[in-house]
Coordinates of C-alpha atoms and ligand atoms in Angstrom, one line a residue:
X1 CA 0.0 0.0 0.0
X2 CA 1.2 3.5 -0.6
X3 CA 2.8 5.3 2.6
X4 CA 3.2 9.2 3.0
X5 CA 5.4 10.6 5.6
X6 CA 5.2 14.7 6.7
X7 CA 7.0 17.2 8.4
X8 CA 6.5 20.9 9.4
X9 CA 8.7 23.8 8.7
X10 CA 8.0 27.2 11.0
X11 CA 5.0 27.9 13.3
X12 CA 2.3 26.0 15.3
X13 CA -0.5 26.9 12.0
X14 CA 1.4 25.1 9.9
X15 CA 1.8 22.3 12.7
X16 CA -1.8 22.2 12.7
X17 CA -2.3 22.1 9.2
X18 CA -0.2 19.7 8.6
X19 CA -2.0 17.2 10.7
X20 CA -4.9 18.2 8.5
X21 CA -3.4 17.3 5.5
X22 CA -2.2 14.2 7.1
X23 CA -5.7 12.9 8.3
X24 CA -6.8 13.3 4.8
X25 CA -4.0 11.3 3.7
X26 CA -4.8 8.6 6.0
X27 CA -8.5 9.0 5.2
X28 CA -7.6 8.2 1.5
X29 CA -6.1 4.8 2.5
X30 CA -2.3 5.9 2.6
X31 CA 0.2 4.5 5.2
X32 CA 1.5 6.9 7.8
X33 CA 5.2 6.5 8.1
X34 CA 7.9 8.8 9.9
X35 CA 9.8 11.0 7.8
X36 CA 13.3 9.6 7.8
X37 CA 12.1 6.2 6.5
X38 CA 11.9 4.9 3.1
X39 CA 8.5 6.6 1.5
X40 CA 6.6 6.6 -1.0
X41 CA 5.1 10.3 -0.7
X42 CA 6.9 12.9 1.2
X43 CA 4.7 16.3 2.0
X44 CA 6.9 19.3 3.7
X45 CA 4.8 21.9 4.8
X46 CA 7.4 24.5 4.5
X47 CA 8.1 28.0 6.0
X48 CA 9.4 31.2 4.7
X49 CA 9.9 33.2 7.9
X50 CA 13.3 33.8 7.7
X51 CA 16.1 32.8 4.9
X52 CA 17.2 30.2 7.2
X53 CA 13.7 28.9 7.0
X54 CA 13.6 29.1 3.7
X55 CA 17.2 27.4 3.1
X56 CA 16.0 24.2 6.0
X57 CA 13.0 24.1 3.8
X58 CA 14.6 23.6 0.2
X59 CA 16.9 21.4 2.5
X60 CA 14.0 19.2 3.6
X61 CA 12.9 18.9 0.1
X62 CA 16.3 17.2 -0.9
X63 CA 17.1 15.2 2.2
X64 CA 13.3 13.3 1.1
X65 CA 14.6 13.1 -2.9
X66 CA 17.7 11.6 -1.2
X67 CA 15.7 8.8 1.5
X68 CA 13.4 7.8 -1.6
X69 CA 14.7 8.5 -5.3
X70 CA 11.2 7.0 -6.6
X71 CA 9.1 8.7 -4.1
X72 CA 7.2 11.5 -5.2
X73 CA 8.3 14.8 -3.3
X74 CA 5.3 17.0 -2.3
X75 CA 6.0 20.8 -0.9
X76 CA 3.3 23.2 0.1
X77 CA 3.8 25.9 2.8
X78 CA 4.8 29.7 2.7
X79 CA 7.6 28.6 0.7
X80 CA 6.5 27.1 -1.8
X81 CA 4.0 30.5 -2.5
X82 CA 6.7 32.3 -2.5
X83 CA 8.8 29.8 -5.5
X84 CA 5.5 29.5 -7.0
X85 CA 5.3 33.6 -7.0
X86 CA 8.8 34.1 -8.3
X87 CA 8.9 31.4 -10.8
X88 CA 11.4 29.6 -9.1
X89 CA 11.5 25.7 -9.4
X90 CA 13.5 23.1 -7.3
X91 CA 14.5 20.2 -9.3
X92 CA 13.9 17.3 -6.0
X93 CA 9.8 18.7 -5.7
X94 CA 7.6 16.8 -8.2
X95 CA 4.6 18.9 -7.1
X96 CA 4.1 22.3 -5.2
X97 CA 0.9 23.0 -4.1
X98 CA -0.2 26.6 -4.0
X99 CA 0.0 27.7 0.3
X100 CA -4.0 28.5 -0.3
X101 CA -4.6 25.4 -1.2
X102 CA -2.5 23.0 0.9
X103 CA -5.3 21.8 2.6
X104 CA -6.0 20.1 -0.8
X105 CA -2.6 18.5 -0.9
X106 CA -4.1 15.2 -1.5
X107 CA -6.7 15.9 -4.1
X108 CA -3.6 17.7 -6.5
X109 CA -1.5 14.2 -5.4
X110 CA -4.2 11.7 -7.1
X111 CA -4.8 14.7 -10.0
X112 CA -0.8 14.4 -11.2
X113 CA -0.1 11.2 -9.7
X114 CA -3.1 8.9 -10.9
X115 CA -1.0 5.6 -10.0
X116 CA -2.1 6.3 -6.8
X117 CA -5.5 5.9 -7.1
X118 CA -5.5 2.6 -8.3
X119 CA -3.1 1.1 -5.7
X120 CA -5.6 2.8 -2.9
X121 CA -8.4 0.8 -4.7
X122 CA -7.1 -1.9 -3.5
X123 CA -7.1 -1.3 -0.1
X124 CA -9.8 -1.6 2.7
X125 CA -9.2 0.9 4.5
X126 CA -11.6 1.6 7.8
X127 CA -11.5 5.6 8.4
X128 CA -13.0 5.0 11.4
X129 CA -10.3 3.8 13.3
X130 CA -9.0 6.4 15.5
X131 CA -4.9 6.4 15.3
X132 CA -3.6 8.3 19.0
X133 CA -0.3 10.4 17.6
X134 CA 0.7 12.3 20.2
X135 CA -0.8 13.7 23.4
X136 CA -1.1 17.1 22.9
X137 CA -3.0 18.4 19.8
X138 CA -2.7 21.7 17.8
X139 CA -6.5 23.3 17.3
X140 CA -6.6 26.1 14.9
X141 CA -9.4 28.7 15.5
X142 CA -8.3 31.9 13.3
X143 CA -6.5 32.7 10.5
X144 CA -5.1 35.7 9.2
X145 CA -3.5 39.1 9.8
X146 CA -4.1 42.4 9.5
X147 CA -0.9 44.3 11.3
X148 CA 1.1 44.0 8.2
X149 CA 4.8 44.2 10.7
X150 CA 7.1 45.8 8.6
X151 CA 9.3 42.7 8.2
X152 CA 6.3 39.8 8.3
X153 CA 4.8 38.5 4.5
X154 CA 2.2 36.6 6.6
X155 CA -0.2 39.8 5.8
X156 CA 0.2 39.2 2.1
X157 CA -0.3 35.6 2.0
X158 CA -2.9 35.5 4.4
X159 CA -4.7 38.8 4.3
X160 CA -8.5 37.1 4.9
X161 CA -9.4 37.7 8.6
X162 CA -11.5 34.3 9.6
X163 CA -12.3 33.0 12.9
X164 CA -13.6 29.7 12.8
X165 CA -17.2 29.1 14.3
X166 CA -17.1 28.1 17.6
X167 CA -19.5 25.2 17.1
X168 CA -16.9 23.8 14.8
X169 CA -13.7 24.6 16.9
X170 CA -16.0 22.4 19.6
X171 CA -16.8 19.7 18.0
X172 CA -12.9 18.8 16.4
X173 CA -12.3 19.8 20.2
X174 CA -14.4 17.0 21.3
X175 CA -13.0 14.7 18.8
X176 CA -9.5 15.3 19.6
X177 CA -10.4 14.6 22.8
X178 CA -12.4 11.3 21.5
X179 CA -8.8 10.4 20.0
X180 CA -7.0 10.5 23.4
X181 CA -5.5 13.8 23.3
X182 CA -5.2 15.5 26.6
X183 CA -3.8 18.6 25.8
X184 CA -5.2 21.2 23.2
X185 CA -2.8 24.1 21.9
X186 CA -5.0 27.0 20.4
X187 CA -3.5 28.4 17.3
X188 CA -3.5 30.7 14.8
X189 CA -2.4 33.7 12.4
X190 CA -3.2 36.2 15.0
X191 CA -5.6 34.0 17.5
X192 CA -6.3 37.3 19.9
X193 CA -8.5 38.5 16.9
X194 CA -10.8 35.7 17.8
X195 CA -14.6 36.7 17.9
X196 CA -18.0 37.6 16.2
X197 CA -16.5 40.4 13.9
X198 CA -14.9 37.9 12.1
X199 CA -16.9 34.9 12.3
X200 CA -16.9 32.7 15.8
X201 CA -20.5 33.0 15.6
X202 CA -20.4 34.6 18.9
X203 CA -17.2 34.2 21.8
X204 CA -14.4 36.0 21.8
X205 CA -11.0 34.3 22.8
X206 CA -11.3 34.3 26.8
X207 CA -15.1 33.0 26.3
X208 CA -14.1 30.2 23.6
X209 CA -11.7 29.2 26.2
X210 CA -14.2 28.9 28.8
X211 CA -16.6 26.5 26.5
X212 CA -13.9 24.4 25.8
X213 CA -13.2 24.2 29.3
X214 CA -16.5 22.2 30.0
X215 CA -15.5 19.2 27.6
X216 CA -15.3 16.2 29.9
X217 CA -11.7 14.6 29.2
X218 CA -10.3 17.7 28.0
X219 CA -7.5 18.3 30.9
X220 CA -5.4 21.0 29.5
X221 CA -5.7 24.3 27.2
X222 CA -3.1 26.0 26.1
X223 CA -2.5 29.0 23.8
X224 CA 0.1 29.1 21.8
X225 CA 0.8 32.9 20.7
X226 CA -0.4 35.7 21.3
X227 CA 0.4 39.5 20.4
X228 CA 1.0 41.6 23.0
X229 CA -2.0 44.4 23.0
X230 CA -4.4 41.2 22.1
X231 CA -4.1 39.6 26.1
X232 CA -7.2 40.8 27.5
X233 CA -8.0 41.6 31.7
X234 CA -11.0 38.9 30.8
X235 CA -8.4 36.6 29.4
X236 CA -6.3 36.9 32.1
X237 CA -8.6 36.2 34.4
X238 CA -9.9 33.1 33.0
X239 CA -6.6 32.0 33.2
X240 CA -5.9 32.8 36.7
X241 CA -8.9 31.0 37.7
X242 CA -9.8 28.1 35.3
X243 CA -8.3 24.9 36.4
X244 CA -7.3 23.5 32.8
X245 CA -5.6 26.6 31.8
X246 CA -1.8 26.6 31.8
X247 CA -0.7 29.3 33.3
X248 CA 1.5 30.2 30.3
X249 CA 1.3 32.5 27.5
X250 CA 3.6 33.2 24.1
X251 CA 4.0 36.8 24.0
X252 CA 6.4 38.0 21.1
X253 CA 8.5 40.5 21.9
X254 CA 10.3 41.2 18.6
X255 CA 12.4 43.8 20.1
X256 CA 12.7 45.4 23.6
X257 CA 13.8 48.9 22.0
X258 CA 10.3 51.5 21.5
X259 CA 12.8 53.0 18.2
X260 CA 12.6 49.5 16.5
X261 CA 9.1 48.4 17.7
X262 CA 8.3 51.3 15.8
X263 CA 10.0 51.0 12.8
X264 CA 8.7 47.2 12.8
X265 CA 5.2 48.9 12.7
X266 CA 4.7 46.6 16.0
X267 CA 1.9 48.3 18.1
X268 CA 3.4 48.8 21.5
X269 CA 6.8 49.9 23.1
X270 CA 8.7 48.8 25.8
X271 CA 6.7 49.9 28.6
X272 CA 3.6 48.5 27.4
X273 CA 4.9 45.2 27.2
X274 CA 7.0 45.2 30.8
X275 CA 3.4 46.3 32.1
X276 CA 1.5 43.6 30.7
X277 CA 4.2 41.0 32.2
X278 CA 3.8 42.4 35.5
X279 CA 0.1 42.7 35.6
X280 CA 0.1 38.6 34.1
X281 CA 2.2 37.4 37.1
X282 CA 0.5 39.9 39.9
X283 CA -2.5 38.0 38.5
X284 CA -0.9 34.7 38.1
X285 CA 1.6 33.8 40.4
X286 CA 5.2 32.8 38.5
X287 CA 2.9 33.0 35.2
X288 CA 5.3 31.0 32.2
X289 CA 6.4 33.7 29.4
X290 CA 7.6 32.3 26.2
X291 CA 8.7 34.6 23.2
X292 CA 9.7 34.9 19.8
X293 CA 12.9 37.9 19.7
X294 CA 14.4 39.2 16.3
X295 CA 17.8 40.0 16.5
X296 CA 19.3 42.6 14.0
X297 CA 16.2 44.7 12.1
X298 CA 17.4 47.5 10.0
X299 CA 18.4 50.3 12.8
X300 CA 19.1 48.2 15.6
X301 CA 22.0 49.4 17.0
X302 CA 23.7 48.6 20.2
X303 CA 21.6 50.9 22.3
X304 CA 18.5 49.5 21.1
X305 CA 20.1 45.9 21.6
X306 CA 20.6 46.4 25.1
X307 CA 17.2 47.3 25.6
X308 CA 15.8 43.9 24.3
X309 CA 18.4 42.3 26.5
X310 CA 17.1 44.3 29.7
X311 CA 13.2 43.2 28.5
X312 CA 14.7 39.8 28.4
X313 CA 16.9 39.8 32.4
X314 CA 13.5 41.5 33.8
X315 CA 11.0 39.1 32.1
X316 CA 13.4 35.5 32.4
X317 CA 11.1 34.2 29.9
X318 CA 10.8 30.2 30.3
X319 CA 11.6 30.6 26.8
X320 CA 12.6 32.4 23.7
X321 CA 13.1 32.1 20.3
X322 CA 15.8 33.7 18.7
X323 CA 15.7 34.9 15.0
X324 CA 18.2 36.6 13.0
X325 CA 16.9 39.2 11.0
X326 CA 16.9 38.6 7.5
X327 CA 14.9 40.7 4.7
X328 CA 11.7 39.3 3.3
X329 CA 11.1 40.1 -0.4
X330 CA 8.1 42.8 -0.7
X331 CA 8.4 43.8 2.9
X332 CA 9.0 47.1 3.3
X333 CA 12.0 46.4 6.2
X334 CA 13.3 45.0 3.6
X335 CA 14.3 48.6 1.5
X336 CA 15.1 50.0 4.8
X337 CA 18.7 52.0 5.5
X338 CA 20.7 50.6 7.9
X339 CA 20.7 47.3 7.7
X340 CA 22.3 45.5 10.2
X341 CA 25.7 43.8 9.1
X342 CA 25.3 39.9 9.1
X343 CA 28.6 39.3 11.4
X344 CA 26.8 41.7 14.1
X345 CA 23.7 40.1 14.1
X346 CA 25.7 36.9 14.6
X347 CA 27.5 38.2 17.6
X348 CA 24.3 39.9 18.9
X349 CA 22.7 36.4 18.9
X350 CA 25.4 34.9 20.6
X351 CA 25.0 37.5 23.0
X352 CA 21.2 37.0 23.8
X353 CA 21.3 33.1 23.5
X354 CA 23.5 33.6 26.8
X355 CA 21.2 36.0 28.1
X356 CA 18.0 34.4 27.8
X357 CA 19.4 30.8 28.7
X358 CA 20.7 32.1 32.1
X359 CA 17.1 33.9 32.2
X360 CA 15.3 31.1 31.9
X361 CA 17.6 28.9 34.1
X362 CA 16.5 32.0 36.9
X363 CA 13.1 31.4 35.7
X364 CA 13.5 27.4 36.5
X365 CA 14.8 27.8 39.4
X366 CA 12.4 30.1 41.4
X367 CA 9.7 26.6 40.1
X368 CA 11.8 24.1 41.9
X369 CA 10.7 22.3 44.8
X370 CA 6.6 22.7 43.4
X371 CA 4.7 20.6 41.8
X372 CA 3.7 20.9 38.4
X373 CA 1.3 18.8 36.1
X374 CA 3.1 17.0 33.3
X375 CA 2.0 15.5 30.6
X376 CA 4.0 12.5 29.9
X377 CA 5.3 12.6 26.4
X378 CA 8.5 10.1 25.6
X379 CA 11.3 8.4 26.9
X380 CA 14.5 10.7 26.4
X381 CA 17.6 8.7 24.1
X382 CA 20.3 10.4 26.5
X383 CA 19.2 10.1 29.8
X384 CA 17.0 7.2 29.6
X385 CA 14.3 9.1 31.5
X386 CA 10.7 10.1 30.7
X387 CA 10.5 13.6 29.2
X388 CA 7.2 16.0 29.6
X389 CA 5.9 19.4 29.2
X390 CA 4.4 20.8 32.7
X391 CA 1.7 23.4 33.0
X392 CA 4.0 26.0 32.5
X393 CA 5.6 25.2 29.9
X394 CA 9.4 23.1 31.5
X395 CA 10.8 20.6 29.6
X396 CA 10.5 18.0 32.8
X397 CA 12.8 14.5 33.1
X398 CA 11.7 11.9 35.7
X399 CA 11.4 8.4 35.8
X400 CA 8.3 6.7 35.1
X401 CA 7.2 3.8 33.5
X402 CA 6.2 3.8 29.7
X403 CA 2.3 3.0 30.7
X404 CA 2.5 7.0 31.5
X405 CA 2.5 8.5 28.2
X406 CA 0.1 10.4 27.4
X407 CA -1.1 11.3 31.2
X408 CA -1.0 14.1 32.8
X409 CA 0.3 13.3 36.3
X410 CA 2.0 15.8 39.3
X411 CA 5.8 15.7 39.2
X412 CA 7.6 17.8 42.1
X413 CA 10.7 19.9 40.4
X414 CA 14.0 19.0 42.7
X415 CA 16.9 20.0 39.7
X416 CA 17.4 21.8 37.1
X417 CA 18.9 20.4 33.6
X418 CA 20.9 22.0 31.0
X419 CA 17.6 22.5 29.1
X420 CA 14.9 22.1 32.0
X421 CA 14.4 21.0 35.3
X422 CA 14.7 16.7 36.9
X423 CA 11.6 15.7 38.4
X424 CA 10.2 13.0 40.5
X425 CA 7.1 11.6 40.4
X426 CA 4.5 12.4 43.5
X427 CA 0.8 12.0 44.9
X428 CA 0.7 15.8 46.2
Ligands
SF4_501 S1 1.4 40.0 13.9 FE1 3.1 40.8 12.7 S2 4.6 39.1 12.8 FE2 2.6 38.2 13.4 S3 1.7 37.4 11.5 FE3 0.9 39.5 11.7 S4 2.3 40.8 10.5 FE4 3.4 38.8 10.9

């Protein structure tokens, strides 16, 4: 029978949307693999974010060429819009799929590859069975964005604001739940714009939240970013008080300097967003902060540098992700003066990396000797010991048996690790 193996480039829609165009792969009759085995259909949902992104995607593309020289190579993605808008090719993909219509991967598969078609004849194949994946599920609710950031495409490739009625966010809710997921991880474009004005049929953010909060099974919610001046008092509140809401939130940053936030077209400054941190934590005590940082946009110089690296020591974010700055075609950053040399950027990322690792290591260690809820996710190669994401958001290794997985269970936090904290298991 025919197999299909995926993998994601970039951000938690894409995550999501790949598992979409996975199901529908599976629903056609086609054998899951993973991605680094022999296949016969390789789809890479790739990402154009930055050039590095770009280069891992094109990367991706060959290493799946390479595993399978007779499979056929499938790319779809922000990337691929972007080749497909400059009339660029890459010999390894057989087919691109327009980033629009991704979600129809499989459809444009049978159309050039009719082979297919007939092999899935053959096979039985019950689309009934529910196949458990993982334990923690990516729910997209909205789509699109309308801040147009001065270096971000996202506006121009997905300029349709839609939020996704909340009768249908509840019922794939209740059948990821069905499935045996136990954690959900809201996403989308710009997922603060959820609400009527665009669609929900009603609830905004905070009050989708609290519906999905009454689904019997459903033990943890999650949201995975959010723009700063989109975190609401009501959503704050729900989270301080609703039992299956992590008490964590992805705020980007971008920069800690007003000057660049500015220039980025980003609509807050400095003080806005140290405010908003310290109202979160008065609100929710040791409240998890993870961010997205861009080092190196056109003006940054080192006075503005060392302003993101003061947001980062006063914030100790549990995490952060760093991204060198590079120009994206049609942007208007990317016609600005003063761009940024590459070697500085490169030492300026250097710099942070130390900064915010030593931030979150503070962060860490202000959580040990509590206990967090951990979902139980696999058994690490190195250490030998189970691995887990708690409540807020640490990377948490314990020992456990393998009958965990997939439970969410209280771990107390006695160490910390190079990359998160040592747990133990406990009844409190
Ligand atoms: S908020 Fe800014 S960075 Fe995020 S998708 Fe919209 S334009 Fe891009």
């Amino acid at each position: 029978m025919p197999t299909a193996a995926f993998t994601t480039l970039g951000c938690k829609v894409n995550q999501y949307e790949t598992q979409k165009i996975l199901e529908r792969f599976e629903a056609l009759g086609f054998d899951i693999v993973p991605f680094d085995v022999p296949a016969d259909v390789y789809v890479i949902n790739t990402c154009s974010v930055t050039q590095s992104a770009e280069a891992k995607s094109r990367q991706t593309v060959r290493r799946a060429a390479r595993q399978n020289p007779n499979a056929v190579v499938v790319m779809t993605g922000c990337y691929a819009q972007f080749t497909l808008r400059r009339g660029e090719t890459l010999d390894e993909a057989h087919l691109v799929v327009p980033n629009p219509d991704k979600m129809r991967t499989a459809d444009y598969l049978l159309e050039h590859f009719p082979h297919f078609k007939a092999q899935l004849a053959q096979k039985r194949h019950n689309t009934e069975t529910p196949i458990r994946r993982r334990s923690r599920a990516v729910l997209k609710i909205q789509d699109g964005c309308n801040v147009y950031c001065s270096f971000c495409s996202i506006p121009y490739t997905r300029p349709v604001m839609r939020s996704t009625p909340y009768t249908e966010v509840l019922d794939e809710a209740r059948a990821m739940v069905q499935d045996g997921y136990r954690e959900l991880v809201l996403t989308g474009v710009l997922i603060g714009d959820y609400g009527p004005e665009t669609g929900s049929g009603g609830p905004d953010l905070a009050e989708l939240c609290a519906l999905l909060g009454e689904i019997d099974g459903l033990e943890r919610i999650r949201i995975s970013s959010i723009e700063p001046t989109l975190v609401t008092d009501r959503l704050i509140d729900l989270i301080a008080t609703h039992p299956k809401m992590c008490p964590h939130l992805h705020i980007p940053l971008q920069s800690g300097d007003t000057g660049v936030l500015q220039a980025m077209n980003r609509p807050y400054d400095q003080a806005f967003y140290l405010d908003l941190i310290r109202r979160l934590r008065a609100r929710i005590p040791n409240c998890a902060i993870s961010t997205d940082i861009m080092v190196g946009f056109p003006g940054e110089d080192e006075a503005a540098f060392q302003n993101t690296c003061f947001v980062v020591e006063q914030v100790e974010f549990c995490r952060a992700h760093l991204f060198r700055y590079s120009p994206r075609p049609d942007t208007p950053a990317e016609t600005m003066r003063q761009q940024v040399p590459d070697p500085v950027k490169a030492e300026r990322m250097q710099r942070l990396q130390h900064i915010s690792k030593a931030a979150a290591q503070r962060y860490a260690a202000r959580m040990l000797g509590t206990v967090e809820r951990v979902l139980v996710e696999t058994r690490s190669k190195l250490s030998g010991l189970m691995t887990g994401t708690s409540d807020r958001y640490l990377q948490v290794e314990f020992a456990a048996p393998n009958s965990l997985v997939g439970q969410i269970i209280p771990v107390r936090l006695v160490d910390l690790t190079p990359d998160g904290v040592l747990g133990e298991l406990t009844t409190a």
